[in-house]
Amino acid sequence: MVTELIRSNETEGIIRRKMPLAQEAGHLFSRYFPHAQNGHPFSFFRWLPLPDGKSPEETEAELLKEGVRAFHSGRFSCGKNDEGGFLRLSLASAASMRELEEGLRIIAAYMR
């Protein structure tokens, strides 16, 4: 599928459409989390440290009750990870920028 996509010359069009969305989503993330500047500015994923005193599973469950699905870093690691816990946030999963901003607002309030 990837080979056919590349051969079809559609990749440049997809990139042209996605880059402004990634940039806008990144700006929203930076507005709510100015000190958590991690990842490439066009990345659709960002990481935040888990709140102190909260387990990864507890954090996921509490955010889900607020209407936000976030995943802890343990879901993406192989073996034992002693670096502490993080939330992996997708900036591309929301149906709109308004929905993304609402989710980021909820997460920011939760993290305080």
XYZ file of C-alpha atoms in Angstrom:
112
model
C 0.000 0.000 0.000
C 2.772 2.403 0.869
C 4.564 1.716 -2.420
C 1.377 2.382 -4.372
C 0.783 5.582 -2.433
C 4.288 6.810 -3.237
C 3.989 5.837 -6.901
C 0.665 7.607 -7.223
C 2.235 10.968 -6.325
C -0.497 11.481 -3.726
C 1.982 11.708 -0.857
C 2.872 15.336 -1.540
C -0.793 16.338 -1.494
C -1.357 14.500 1.760
C 1.674 16.163 3.307
C 0.540 19.613 2.129
C -2.862 19.028 3.765
C -1.515 17.513 6.997
C 1.362 19.893 7.792
C -0.809 22.936 8.589
C -3.035 20.738 10.777
C -0.006 19.372 12.624
C 1.352 22.874 13.097
C -1.983 24.197 14.422
C -2.313 21.239 16.793
C 1.242 21.832 18.008
C 0.457 25.488 18.708
C -2.586 24.457 20.755
C -0.474 21.996 22.739
C 2.143 24.706 23.385
C -0.532 27.103 24.604
C -1.704 24.660 27.280
C 1.692 23.136 28.065
C 4.325 25.819 27.397
C 6.992 24.082 29.491
C 6.519 20.671 27.862
C 8.104 21.447 24.529
C 8.972 17.991 23.324
C 8.839 16.346 19.975
C 9.028 17.740 16.500
C 6.794 20.782 15.887
C 4.885 18.803 13.238
C 4.495 15.681 15.373
C 0.980 14.444 16.004
C 2.093 12.953 19.352
C 3.379 14.649 22.503
C 4.420 13.392 25.940
C 3.646 14.752 29.404
C 4.958 13.506 32.753
C 2.326 11.773 34.863
C 1.033 13.818 37.799
C 2.817 13.167 41.094
C 1.176 10.504 43.203
C -0.945 9.093 40.380
C -0.456 5.684 38.863
C -0.520 5.398 35.074
C -3.737 3.363 35.164
C -5.390 5.784 37.597
C -4.460 8.741 35.399
C -5.897 7.079 32.286
C -9.124 6.143 34.091
C -9.650 9.585 35.607
C -9.070 11.360 32.300
C -11.442 8.952 30.563
C -14.135 9.893 33.094
C -13.580 13.489 31.954
C -14.030 12.437 28.329
C -10.358 12.312 27.302
C -8.568 9.157 26.213
C -4.833 9.303 26.881
C -2.378 6.435 27.158
C 0.511 6.050 29.575
C 4.000 5.362 28.321
C 4.077 1.833 29.714
C 1.756 0.759 26.906
C 4.485 1.628 24.403
C 7.562 0.229 26.118
C 9.171 -3.182 25.970
C 10.513 -4.554 29.216
C 10.912 -2.642 32.434
C 11.013 1.111 32.126
C 12.392 2.994 35.151
C 12.306 6.466 33.601
C 8.998 7.386 35.220
C 5.604 7.586 33.677
C 4.363 9.745 30.871
C 1.117 10.330 29.030
C 1.233 9.982 25.276
C -1.178 12.462 23.740
C -2.379 12.198 20.184
C -2.962 15.581 18.612
C -4.552 13.947 15.560
C -7.330 11.883 17.131
C -9.825 14.668 17.736
C -12.553 15.289 15.179
C -11.760 19.024 15.097
C -9.352 21.597 16.492
C -12.115 22.743 18.830
C -12.412 19.214 20.210
C -8.618 18.965 20.546
C -8.497 22.252 22.427
C -11.220 21.093 24.810
C -9.299 17.879 25.472
C -6.073 19.773 26.104
C -7.924 22.121 28.464
C -9.271 19.145 30.427
C -5.830 17.535 30.624
C -4.199 20.820 31.723
C -6.786 21.243 34.502
C -6.274 17.635 35.572
C -2.497 17.999 35.684
C -2.738 20.981 38.070
